Each structure stands twice: as C-alpha cells, then as structure tokens.
Amino acid sequence: MKCPLCEQEDETIDHILASCVFSRTVWSLLFCRYRLLDVSPSPDDKGFFDWWMRVIALFPEQVKQGLNLLITLGAWMLWKHCNNCVFNGANPNTQLVIRTFLEEAYLWCFAGTKGLAHLEVVAR
C-alpha cells in the first residue's frame, strides 16, 4: 500500500514517521519553530528510532527533555494526520499538522509539562 502522505513508497511506520518527504518537511518546520538545529530525518537514517537517538545525542542535557517531548508529540501528530488521510479522505497538509501540534503543545504546557515550555523559552 502506498503512503497516503507522499504516495511514493510503501506505508510503514518508519516511512510515515521518518523517511516520508511530507514527514521530513514537518520535522524541519518543527525544529525551525523552536529555533533548534534542523536535524530532520535524512535518507541515511535507518528508521525513526535510529534517527531519534541520533538527534538526542546532538543536544545538551537541558534541552533533551523538551526535545523528547517534541519528537513524541510530532510523531503522534504525524500518525494522526496520516490516519485522517486514510480513513477520512483528508489531503496531506503540513500547515495543519504544525497548527495541531502547536495547539496540543500549548495544552501539554498548560497541564504542567515542563520540557516543551523550556523549549518555548529557548525559542524566544
């Protein structure tokens, strides 16, 4: 089955979260939003987990908690968006994923999640 986000490759979890052109664009926008080094997945990354571990190793300890939350929430938003495309016939939309991410991140911060709030402060 072709990826519903890019229609280029087979739909796998690693493709949807890391190697899909659509997903790499979303990751790039998220990292830029938080003024972090753009370390979006590259074709050299073997999969989502390998990419995540590579990224975490690049940042200092005080940023890692927020970065882990950013990646977790980003992956969840990509997965939900993919499902919306598959099951509801929605069109892939990077801006919608980013907007939904920011809304959810705000709620996470409001609920007391400190890591994302720390990234917000760093981004200012």
Coordinates of N, CA and C in Angstrom, one line a residue, residues 2-67:
K2 N 0.6 2.2 -0.8 CA 1.4 3.5 -0.9 C 1.1 4.4 0.3
C3 N 2.1 5.1 0.6 CA 2.0 6.1 1.7 C 0.9 7.2 1.4
P4 N 0.0 7.4 2.3 CA -1.1 8.4 2.0 C -0.6 9.8 2.0
L5 N 0.6 10.0 2.6 CA 1.1 11.4 2.7 C 2.0 11.8 1.5
C6 N 2.7 10.9 0.9 CA 3.5 11.2 -0.3 C 3.3 10.4 -1.5
E7 N 2.6 9.2 -1.3 CA 2.3 8.3 -2.4 C 3.5 7.8 -3.1
Q8 N 4.7 7.8 -2.5 CA 6.0 7.4 -3.1 C 6.4 6.0 -2.7
E9 N 6.2 5.6 -1.5 CA 6.7 4.3 -1.0 C 5.7 3.6 -0.3
D10 N 6.1 2.4 0.1 CA 5.2 1.6 0.9 C 4.9 2.2 2.3
E11 N 3.7 2.1 2.8 CA 3.4 2.6 4.0 C 3.9 1.8 5.2
T12 N 4.9 2.2 5.9 CA 5.4 1.6 7.1 C 5.5 2.7 8.2
I13 N 5.7 2.2 9.4 CA 5.8 3.2 10.5 C 7.0 4.0 10.3
D14 N 8.1 3.4 10.0 CA 9.4 4.2 9.8 C 9.3 5.1 8.6
H15 N 8.6 4.7 7.6 CA 8.4 5.7 6.4 C 7.6 6.9 6.9
I16 N 6.4 6.6 7.5 CA 5.5 7.7 7.9 C 6.1 8.6 8.9
L17 N 6.9 8.1 9.8 CA 7.5 9.0 10.8 C 8.9 9.6 10.5
A18 N 9.6 9.0 9.5 CA 10.9 9.5 9.3 C 11.4 9.7 7.9
S19 N 11.0 8.8 7.0 CA 11.6 8.9 5.7 C 10.7 9.5 4.6
C20 N 9.4 9.7 4.9 CA 8.5 10.3 4.0 C 8.8 11.8 3.8
V21 N 8.8 12.2 2.6 CA 9.1 13.6 2.3 C 8.2 14.6 3.1
F22 N 6.9 14.2 3.2 CA 6.0 15.0 3.9 C 6.4 15.1 5.4
S23 N 6.7 14.0 6.0 CA 7.2 14.0 7.4 C 8.4 14.7 7.6
R24 N 9.4 14.6 6.7 CA 10.7 15.3 6.9 C 10.4 16.8 6.8
T25 N 9.4 17.3 6.0 CA 9.1 18.7 5.9 C 8.5 19.1 7.3
V26 N 7.6 18.3 7.8 CA 7.0 18.7 9.1 C 8.1 18.8 10.2
W27 N 9.0 17.8 10.2 CA 10.1 17.8 11.2 C 10.9 19.1 11.1
S28 N 11.2 19.4 9.8 CA 12.0 20.6 9.6 C 11.3 21.9 10.1
L29 N 10.0 22.0 9.8 CA 9.3 23.1 10.3 C 9.2 23.2 11.8
L30 N 9.1 22.0 12.5 CA 9.0 22.0 13.9 C 10.4 22.4 14.5
F31 N 11.5 21.9 14.0 CA 12.8 22.3 14.6 C 13.0 23.7 14.3
C32 N 12.7 24.2 13.2 CA 12.8 25.7 12.9 C 11.9 26.5 13.9
R33 N 10.7 26.0 14.1 CA 9.8 26.8 15.0 C 10.4 27.0 16.4
Y34 N 11.1 26.0 16.9 CA 11.8 26.0 18.2 C 13.2 26.5 18.1
R35 N 13.6 27.0 17.0 CA 15.0 27.5 16.7 C 16.0 26.5 17.1
L36 N 15.8 25.3 16.8 CA 16.7 24.2 17.0 C 17.4 23.9 15.7
L37 N 18.6 23.4 15.8 CA 19.3 22.9 14.6 C 18.4 22.0 13.9
D38 N 18.2 22.2 12.6 CA 17.3 21.3 11.8 C 18.0 20.0 11.6
V39 N 17.6 19.0 12.3 CA 18.1 17.7 12.2 C 17.0 16.7 11.8
S40 N 16.2 17.1 10.8 CA 15.2 16.3 10.3 C 15.7 15.0 9.8
P41 N 14.9 14.0 9.8 CA 15.4 12.7 9.3 C 16.0 12.8 7.9
S42 N 17.0 12.0 7.7 CA 17.7 12.1 6.3 C 17.5 10.7 5.7
P43 N 17.7 10.5 4.5 CA 17.7 9.2 3.8 C 18.7 8.2 4.4
D44 N 19.7 8.7 5.1 CA 20.7 7.9 5.7 C 20.2 7.2 7.0
D45 N 19.2 7.8 7.6 CA 18.7 7.2 8.9 C 18.0 5.9 8.5
K46 N 18.3 4.9 9.3 CA 17.7 3.6 9.1 C 16.2 3.5 9.5
G47 N 15.8 4.3 10.4 CA 14.4 4.3 10.8 C 14.2 5.4 11.8
F48 N 12.9 5.5 12.3 CA 12.5 6.5 13.2 C 13.3 6.5 14.5
F49 N 13.5 5.3 15.1 CA 14.2 5.2 16.4 C 15.6 5.6 16.3
D50 N 16.3 5.1 15.2 CA 17.7 5.4 15.0 C 17.9 6.9 14.8
W51 N 17.0 7.5 14.0 CA 17.0 9.0 13.9 C 16.9 9.7 15.2
W52 N 15.9 9.3 16.0 CA 15.6 9.9 17.3 C 16.8 9.8 18.2
M53 N 17.5 8.7 18.3 CA 18.7 8.5 19.1 C 19.8 9.4 18.6
R54 N 20.0 9.5 17.3 CA 21.0 10.3 16.7 C 20.8 11.8 17.1
V55 N 19.5 12.3 17.0 CA 19.2 13.6 17.3 C 19.4 14.0 18.8
I56 N 19.0 13.1 19.7 CA 19.1 13.3 21.1 C 20.6 13.5 21.5
A57 N 21.4 12.7 20.8 CA 22.9 12.8 21.2 C 23.5 14.1 20.8
L58 N 22.9 14.9 19.9 CA 23.4 16.1 19.5 C 23.2 17.3 20.4
F59 N 22.3 17.2 21.4 CA 21.9 18.3 22.2 C 22.3 18.2 23.6
P60 N 22.5 19.3 24.3 CA 22.8 19.2 25.7 C 21.7 18.7 26.6
E61 N 22.0 18.3 27.8 CA 21.0 17.7 28.7 C 19.8 18.6 29.0
Q62 N 20.0 19.9 29.1 CA 18.9 20.8 29.5 C 17.9 20.9 28.4
V63 N 18.2 20.4 27.2 CA 17.3 20.5 26.0 C 16.6 19.2 25.8
K64 N 17.2 18.1 26.2 CA 16.8 16.7 25.9 C 15.4 16.4 26.3
Q65 N 14.9 16.8 27.5 CA 13.6 16.5 27.9 C 12.6 17.2 26.9
G66 N 12.8 18.4 26.6 CA 11.9 19.1 25.7 C 11.9 18.5 24.3
L67 N 13.1 18.2 23.9 CA 13.3 17.6 22.6 C 12.6 16.2 22.5

